[in-house]
Amino acid sequence: MSPLVKARDLNLRDGLSFDFESGVTSFRNTRLLLFDADAMGLLRQGVYEQVGWDAARRIFFRFGFQHGFSDFLQIELSHTFDSELELLASGPVMHTWQGLVRAQPTEIDFDRDTGRFHFTGDWLNSYEAQQYLTFNEPSSTPVCWSLTGYATGWCSAFFGRPLLAVESRCVGMGHDTCGWLIRPEATFGADEDALREAIRDLRPKVNGEAA
């Protein structure tokens, strides 16, 4: 029987595989691509300039959702955690190991029977906020679209119900740190309708949930 794992014990290096002959780098049999942050920032800015703010936000939120969803499946299958709480908390650990952001949870509270879910935390050194400010003046709204998408995908896969992550503050707006808030999708108002629609076709992946 595999030893029980706590979130802090996760180490991305343990599951990485580099195969020079095939040109494939993978994590737990899922192929990974290594890109320079500046190149990703240029891509993000180019998409924004070509399709506009709203469409770019949807695109990168979807991208993040798929990333977080896939990561959850890999971690759940490859590790046996000490508790459900540790499994959930391993999401921010993975986010941190990937170099995207330093994720620090502050509050975790959930109940599968009642559908209650509340998860908050701080993001430090968000690559997305840093890249946004490289090309733009501070924004009036949050800019870490793929990070919130990742958190939405990871937590929705974990909970088996539609959840939504939003930023409560953002370095891209001039704040000192970014902050996240994750709750059931239905508890958010119409302001988040665009994000709901952006991932509607991806939702059936979450524990067989119907569209």
PDB file of C-alpha atoms in Angstrom:
ATOM      1  CA  MET A   1       0.000   0.000   0.000  1.00  0.00           C
ATOM      2  CA  SER A   2       1.325   3.429  -0.946  1.00  0.00           C
ATOM      3  CA  PRO A   3       2.146   5.754   1.960  1.00  0.00           C
ATOM      4  CA  LEU A   4      -0.367   8.506   2.668  1.00  0.00           C
ATOM      5  CA  VAL A   5       0.708  11.864   1.286  1.00  0.00           C
ATOM      6  CA  LYS A   6       0.210  15.410   2.505  1.00  0.00           C
ATOM      7  CA  ALA A   7      -0.022  18.322   0.078  1.00  0.00           C
ATOM      8  CA  ARG A   8       3.281  19.806   1.216  1.00  0.00           C
ATOM      9  CA  ASP A   9       5.030  16.522   0.313  1.00  0.00           C
ATOM     10  CA  LEU A  10       4.280  16.905  -3.398  1.00  0.00           C
ATOM     11  CA  ASN A  11       7.349  17.488  -5.510  1.00  0.00           C
ATOM     12  CA  LEU A  12       6.978  18.033  -9.238  1.00  0.00           C
ATOM     13  CA  ARG A  13      10.424  16.580  -9.854  1.00  0.00           C
ATOM     14  CA  ASP A  14       9.251  13.158  -8.688  1.00  0.00           C
ATOM     15  CA  GLY A  15       6.900  12.735 -11.637  1.00  0.00           C
ATOM     16  CA  LEU A  16       8.895  14.448 -14.384  1.00  0.00           C
ATOM     17  CA  SER A  17      10.340  12.482 -17.266  1.00  0.00           C
ATOM     18  CA  PHE A  18      12.707  13.895 -19.893  1.00  0.00           C
ATOM     19  CA  ASP A  19      13.189  11.823 -23.058  1.00  0.00           C
ATOM     20  CA  PHE A  20      15.679  13.522 -25.337  1.00  0.00           C
ATOM     21  CA  GLU A  21      15.419  10.896 -28.089  1.00  0.00           C
ATOM     22  CA  SER A  22      11.664  11.330 -28.542  1.00  0.00           C
ATOM     23  CA  GLY A  23      11.589  15.029 -27.717  1.00  0.00           C
ATOM     24  CA  VAL A  24       8.875  14.430 -25.120  1.00  0.00           C
ATOM     25  CA  THR A  25       8.862  15.820 -21.592  1.00  0.00           C
ATOM     26  CA  SER A  26       6.061  14.435 -19.446  1.00  0.00           C
ATOM     27  CA  PHE A  27       4.546  14.431 -15.989  1.00  0.00           C
ATOM     28  CA  ARG A  28       2.767  11.215 -14.988  1.00  0.00           C
ATOM     29  CA  ASN A  29       2.310  10.284 -18.678  1.00  0.00           C
ATOM     30  CA  THR A  30       0.917  13.704 -19.610  1.00  0.00           C
ATOM     31  CA  ARG A  31       3.088  15.628 -22.055  1.00  0.00           C
ATOM     32  CA  LEU A  32       4.459  18.950 -20.813  1.00  0.00           C
ATOM     33  CA  LEU A  33       5.704  21.925 -22.798  1.00  0.00           C
ATOM     34  CA  LEU A  34       8.294  24.295 -21.324  1.00  0.00           C
ATOM     35  CA  PHE A  35       7.963  27.909 -22.457  1.00  0.00           C
ATOM     36  CA  ASP A  36       9.710  31.113 -21.482  1.00  0.00           C
ATOM     37  CA  ALA A  37       7.419  33.401 -19.458  1.00  0.00           C
ATOM     38  CA  ASP A  38       8.144  36.338 -21.757  1.00  0.00           C
ATOM     39  CA  ALA A  39       7.061  34.280 -24.769  1.00  0.00           C
ATOM     40  CA  MET A  40       3.797  33.401 -23.012  1.00  0.00           C
ATOM     41  CA  GLY A  41       3.336  37.039 -22.110  1.00  0.00           C
ATOM     42  CA  LEU A  42       3.798  38.070 -25.733  1.00  0.00           C
ATOM     43  CA  LEU A  43       1.275  35.452 -26.858  1.00  0.00           C
ATOM     44  CA  ARG A  44      -1.221  36.624 -24.247  1.00  0.00           C
ATOM     45  CA  GLN A  45      -0.806  40.251 -25.257  1.00  0.00           C
ATOM     46  CA  GLY A  46      -1.138  39.379 -28.940  1.00  0.00           C
ATOM     47  CA  VAL A  47      -4.395  37.517 -28.350  1.00  0.00           C
ATOM     48  CA  TYR A  48      -5.715  40.453 -26.311  1.00  0.00           C
ATOM     49  CA  GLU A  49      -4.826  42.955 -29.042  1.00  0.00           C
ATOM     50  CA  GLN A  50      -6.334  40.802 -31.799  1.00  0.00           C
ATOM     51  CA  VAL A  51      -9.618  39.701 -30.250  1.00  0.00           C
ATOM     52  CA  GLY A  52     -10.217  42.179 -27.424  1.00  0.00           C
ATOM     53  CA  TRP A  53     -10.383  41.982 -23.650  1.00  0.00           C
ATOM     54  CA  ASP A  54     -13.520  39.885 -23.191  1.00  0.00           C
ATOM     55  CA  ALA A  55     -12.642  37.218 -25.751  1.00  0.00           C
ATOM     56  CA  ALA A  56      -9.038  36.976 -24.531  1.00  0.00           C
ATOM     57  CA  ARG A  57     -10.278  36.542 -20.970  1.00  0.00           C
ATOM     58  CA  ARG A  58     -12.511  33.659 -22.038  1.00  0.00           C
ATOM     59  CA  ILE A  59      -9.742  31.993 -24.049  1.00  0.00           C
ATOM     60  CA  PHE A  60      -7.194  32.019 -21.240  1.00  0.00           C
ATOM     61  CA  PHE A  61      -9.772  31.065 -18.618  1.00  0.00           C
ATOM     62  CA  ARG A  62     -10.623  27.975 -20.707  1.00  0.00           C
ATOM     63  CA  PHE A  63      -6.924  27.230 -21.116  1.00  0.00           C
ATOM     64  CA  GLY A  64      -6.427  27.404 -17.351  1.00  0.00           C
ATOM     65  CA  PHE A  65      -9.516  25.279 -16.658  1.00  0.00           C
ATOM     66  CA  GLN A  66      -8.225  22.442 -18.830  1.00  0.00           C
ATOM     67  CA  HIS A  67      -4.787  22.710 -17.237  1.00  0.00           C
ATOM     68  CA  GLY A  68      -6.157  22.515 -13.695  1.00  0.00           C
ATOM     69  CA  PHE A  69      -8.608  19.741 -14.525  1.00  0.00           C
ATOM     70  CA  SER A  70      -5.887  17.583 -16.109  1.00  0.00           C
ATOM     71  CA  ASP A  71      -3.474  18.195 -13.248  1.00  0.00           C
ATOM     72  CA  PHE A  72      -6.085  17.106 -10.720  1.00  0.00           C
ATOM     73  CA  LEU A  73      -6.697  13.813 -12.516  1.00  0.00           C
ATOM     74  CA  GLN A  74      -2.976  13.059 -12.668  1.00  0.00           C
ATOM     75  CA  ILE A  75      -2.402  13.829  -8.995  1.00  0.00           C
ATOM     76  CA  GLU A  76      -5.500  11.974  -7.791  1.00  0.00           C
ATOM     77  CA  LEU A  77      -4.517   8.841  -9.716  1.00  0.00           C
ATOM     78  CA  SER A  78      -0.856   8.858  -8.737  1.00  0.00           C
ATOM     79  CA  HIS A  79      -1.062   9.709  -5.025  1.00  0.00           C
ATOM     80  CA  THR A  80      -2.987   8.526  -1.985  1.00  0.00           C
ATOM     81  CA  PHE A  81      -3.569  11.516   0.265  1.00  0.00           C
ATOM     82  CA  ASP A  82      -3.891  11.636   4.019  1.00  0.00           C
ATOM     83  CA  SER A  83      -7.325  13.284   3.670  1.00  0.00           C
ATOM     84  CA  GLU A  84      -9.616  15.020   1.190  1.00  0.00           C
ATOM     85  CA  LEU A  85      -8.377  18.318   2.579  1.00  0.00           C
ATOM     86  CA  GLU A  86      -4.813  17.396   1.646  1.00  0.00           C
ATOM     87  CA  LEU A  87      -5.905  16.388  -1.859  1.00  0.00           C
ATOM     88  CA  LEU A  88      -7.618  19.749  -2.359  1.00  0.00           C
ATOM     89  CA  ALA A  89      -4.654  21.658  -0.946  1.00  0.00           C
ATOM     90  CA  SER A  90      -2.300  19.916  -3.361  1.00  0.00           C
ATOM     91  CA  GLY A  91      -3.693  22.120  -6.159  1.00  0.00           C
ATOM     92  CA  PRO A  92      -1.962  25.284  -4.938  1.00  0.00           C
ATOM     93  CA  VAL A  93       1.200  23.220  -4.384  1.00  0.00           C
ATOM     94  CA  MET A  94       1.173  22.079  -8.017  1.00  0.00           C
ATOM     95  CA  HIS A  95       0.500  25.631  -9.185  1.00  0.00           C
ATOM     96  CA  THR A  96       3.553  26.759  -7.251  1.00  0.00           C
ATOM     97  CA  TRP A  97       5.856  23.975  -8.453  1.00  0.00           C
ATOM     98  CA  GLN A  98       5.017  24.824 -12.063  1.00  0.00           C
ATOM     99  CA  GLY A  99       6.461  28.304 -11.619  1.00  0.00           C
ATOM    100  CA  LEU A 100       3.210  30.089 -12.439  1.00  0.00           C
ATOM    101  CA  VAL A 101       2.648  31.656  -9.027  1.00  0.00           C
ATOM    102  CA  ARG A 102       3.325  31.166  -5.313  1.00  0.00           C
ATOM    103  CA  ALA A 103      -0.050  29.986  -4.049  1.00  0.00           C
ATOM    104  CA  GLN A 104      -0.820  30.334  -0.327  1.00  0.00           C
ATOM    105  CA  PRO A 105      -4.249  29.128   0.904  1.00  0.00           C
ATOM    106  CA  THR A 106      -5.820  31.121   3.738  1.00  0.00           C
ATOM    107  CA  GLU A 107      -9.275  29.534   4.239  1.00  0.00           C
ATOM    108  CA  ILE A 108     -10.620  26.110   3.235  1.00  0.00           C
ATOM    109  CA  ASP A 109     -14.137  24.988   4.124  1.00  0.00           C
ATOM    110  CA  PHE A 110     -16.265  22.471   2.232  1.00  0.00           C
ATOM    111  CA  ASP A 111     -19.043  19.958   2.791  1.00  0.00           C
ATOM    112  CA  ARG A 112     -19.991  17.557   0.015  1.00  0.00           C
ATOM    113  CA  ASP A 113     -23.369  16.714   1.563  1.00  0.00           C
ATOM    114  CA  THR A 114     -24.590  20.318   1.662  1.00  0.00           C
ATOM    115  CA  GLY A 115     -22.636  21.574  -1.359  1.00  0.00           C
ATOM    116  CA  ARG A 116     -20.816  24.200   0.694  1.00  0.00           C
ATOM    117  CA  PHE A 117     -17.430  25.221  -0.680  1.00  0.00           C
ATOM    118  CA  HIS A 118     -15.287  28.202   0.299  1.00  0.00           C
ATOM    119  CA  PHE A 119     -11.597  28.440  -0.561  1.00  0.00           C
ATOM    120  CA  THR A 120      -9.491  31.607  -0.409  1.00  0.00           C
ATOM    121  CA  GLY A 121      -5.817  32.416  -0.643  1.00  0.00           C
ATOM    122  CA  ASP A 122      -3.054  34.687  -1.854  1.00  0.00           C
ATOM    123  CA  TRP A 123      -1.086  34.527  -5.084  1.00  0.00           C
ATOM    124  CA  LEU A 124       2.445  35.922  -5.001  1.00  0.00           C
ATOM    125  CA  ASN A 125       4.619  36.542  -8.058  1.00  0.00           C
ATOM    126  CA  SER A 126       1.876  35.793 -10.566  1.00  0.00           C
ATOM    127  CA  TYR A 127       3.539  35.450 -13.958  1.00  0.00           C
ATOM    128  CA  GLU A 128       0.290  36.575 -15.558  1.00  0.00           C
ATOM    129  CA  ALA A 129       0.081  39.852 -13.642  1.00  0.00           C
ATOM    130  CA  GLN A 130       3.775  40.526 -14.227  1.00  0.00           C
ATOM    131  CA  GLN A 131       3.442  39.942 -17.963  1.00  0.00           C
ATOM    132  CA  TYR A 132       0.326  42.084 -18.189  1.00  0.00           C
ATOM    133  CA  LEU A 133       2.137  45.027 -16.602  1.00  0.00           C
ATOM    134  CA  THR A 134       5.059  44.570 -18.994  1.00  0.00           C
ATOM    135  CA  PHE A 135       2.780  45.634 -21.852  1.00  0.00           C
ATOM    136  CA  ASN A 136       0.024  47.667 -20.188  1.00  0.00           C
ATOM    137  CA  GLU A 137      -0.848  50.201 -17.531  1.00  0.00           C
ATOM    138  CA  PRO A 138      -2.587  48.881 -14.385  1.00  0.00           C
ATOM    139  CA  SER A 139      -6.030  47.481 -15.127  1.00  0.00           C
ATOM    140  CA  SER A 140      -9.368  48.361 -13.549  1.00  0.00           C
ATOM    141  CA  THR A 141     -10.233  44.649 -13.322  1.00  0.00           C
ATOM    142  CA  PRO A 142      -8.265  41.467 -12.474  1.00  0.00           C
ATOM    143  CA  VAL A 143      -5.968  40.047 -15.154  1.00  0.00           C
ATOM    144  CA  CYS A 144      -4.912  36.571 -13.945  1.00  0.00           C
ATOM    145  CA  TRP A 145      -7.325  34.745 -16.225  1.00  0.00           C
ATOM    146  CA  SER A 146      -5.487  31.448 -16.634  1.00  0.00           C
ATOM    147  CA  LEU A 147      -4.724  31.239 -12.907  1.00  0.00           C
ATOM    148  CA  THR A 148      -8.402  31.569 -12.005  1.00  0.00           C
ATOM    149  CA  GLY A 149      -9.213  29.078 -14.754  1.00  0.00           C
ATOM    150  CA  TYR A 150      -6.735  26.599 -13.258  1.00  0.00           C
ATOM    151  CA  ALA A 151      -8.232  26.999  -9.789  1.00  0.00           C
ATOM    152  CA  THR A 152     -11.731  26.557 -11.218  1.00  0.00           C
ATOM    153  CA  GLY A 153     -10.772  23.385 -13.084  1.00  0.00           C
ATOM    154  CA  TRP A 154      -8.867  21.821 -10.198  1.00  0.00           C
ATOM    155  CA  CYS A 155     -11.497  22.536  -7.550  1.00  0.00           C
ATOM    156  CA  SER A 156     -14.462  21.604  -9.764  1.00  0.00           C
ATOM    157  CA  ALA A 157     -12.845  18.246 -10.549  1.00  0.00           C
ATOM    158  CA  PHE A 158     -12.177  17.702  -6.852  1.00  0.00           C
ATOM    159  CA  PHE A 159     -15.678  18.656  -5.681  1.00  0.00           C
ATOM    160  CA  GLY A 160     -17.653  17.165  -8.562  1.00  0.00           C
ATOM    161  CA  ARG A 161     -19.849  20.268  -8.781  1.00  0.00           C
ATOM    162  CA  PRO A 162     -19.606  23.550 -10.704  1.00  0.00           C
ATOM    163  CA  LEU A 163     -17.313  25.919  -8.822  1.00  0.00           C
ATOM    164  CA  LEU A 164     -15.894  29.243  -9.935  1.00  0.00           C
ATOM    165  CA  ALA A 165     -12.680  31.023  -8.977  1.00  0.00           C
ATOM    166  CA  VAL A 166     -12.388  34.800  -9.149  1.00  0.00           C
ATOM    167  CA  GLU A 167      -9.740  37.272  -8.068  1.00  0.00           C
ATOM    168  CA  SER A 168     -10.566  39.450  -5.077  1.00  0.00           C
ATOM    169  CA  ARG A 169      -7.515  41.614  -5.784  1.00  0.00           C
ATOM    170  CA  CYS A 170      -4.767  41.626  -8.412  1.00  0.00           C
ATOM    171  CA  VAL A 171      -1.238  42.924  -8.842  1.00  0.00           C
ATOM    172  CA  GLY A 172      -2.291  43.822 -12.370  1.00  0.00           C
ATOM    173  CA  MET A 173      -4.640  46.379 -10.787  1.00  0.00           C
ATOM    174  CA  GLY A 174      -1.929  47.830  -8.561  1.00  0.00           C
ATOM    175  CA  HIS A 175      -2.445  45.684  -5.459  1.00  0.00           C
ATOM    176  CA  ASP A 176       0.528  44.258  -3.572  1.00  0.00           C
ATOM    177  CA  THR A 177      -0.666  40.663  -4.026  1.00  0.00           C
ATOM    178  CA  CYS A 178      -3.301  38.764  -5.941  1.00  0.00           C
ATOM    179  CA  GLY A 179      -6.061  36.990  -4.037  1.00  0.00           C
ATOM    180  CA  TRP A 180      -8.437  34.203  -5.017  1.00  0.00           C
ATOM    181  CA  LEU A 181     -11.931  33.234  -3.926  1.00  0.00           C
ATOM    182  CA  ILE A 182     -13.584  29.955  -4.986  1.00  0.00           C
ATOM    183  CA  ARG A 183     -17.263  29.230  -4.359  1.00  0.00           C
ATOM    184  CA  PRO A 184     -20.124  27.333  -6.005  1.00  0.00           C
ATOM    185  CA  GLU A 185     -20.780  28.816  -9.428  1.00  0.00           C
ATOM    186  CA  ALA A 186     -24.408  29.609  -8.589  1.00  0.00           C
ATOM    187  CA  THR A 187     -23.395  31.954  -5.754  1.00  0.00           C
ATOM    188  CA  PHE A 188     -21.887  34.459  -8.182  1.00  0.00           C
ATOM    189  CA  GLY A 189     -23.942  37.092  -9.970  1.00  0.00           C
ATOM    190  CA  ALA A 190     -24.380  37.993 -13.617  1.00  0.00           C
ATOM    191  CA  ASP A 191     -20.955  39.666 -13.756  1.00  0.00           C
ATOM    192  CA  GLU A 192     -19.404  36.212 -14.082  1.00  0.00           C
ATOM    193  CA  ASP A 193     -21.778  34.909 -16.776  1.00  0.00           C
ATOM    194  CA  ALA A 194     -19.045  35.200 -19.417  1.00  0.00           C
ATOM    195  CA  LEU A 195     -16.802  32.827 -17.472  1.00  0.00           C
ATOM    196  CA  ARG A 196     -19.635  30.365 -16.937  1.00  0.00           C
ATOM    197  CA  GLU A 197     -20.292  30.287 -20.663  1.00  0.00           C
ATOM    198  CA  ALA A 198     -16.586  30.038 -21.495  1.00  0.00           C
ATOM    199  CA  ILE A 199     -16.312  26.604 -19.862  1.00  0.00           C
ATOM    200  CA  ARG A 200     -19.853  25.288 -20.260  1.00  0.00           C
ATOM    201  CA  ASP A 201     -18.792  22.713 -22.854  1.00  0.00           C
ATOM    202  CA  LEU A 202     -15.953  21.562 -20.581  1.00  0.00           C
ATOM    203  CA  ARG A 203     -18.204  21.037 -17.563  1.00  0.00           C
ATOM    204  CA  PRO A 204     -19.376  17.505 -18.550  1.00  0.00           C
ATOM    205  CA  LYS A 205     -15.827  16.334 -17.837  1.00  0.00           C
ATOM    206  CA  VAL A 206     -16.355  16.997 -14.142  1.00  0.00           C
ATOM    207  CA  ASN A 207     -17.436  13.655 -12.637  1.00  0.00           C
ATOM    208  CA  GLY A 208     -19.774  12.927 -15.555  1.00  0.00           C
ATOM    209  CA  GLU A 209     -21.837  16.023 -14.904  1.00  0.00           C
ATOM    210  CA  ALA A 210     -24.450  16.678 -17.590  1.00  0.00           C
ATOM    211  CA  ALA A 211     -24.159  19.795 -19.699  1.00  0.00           C
TER     212      ALA A 211
END
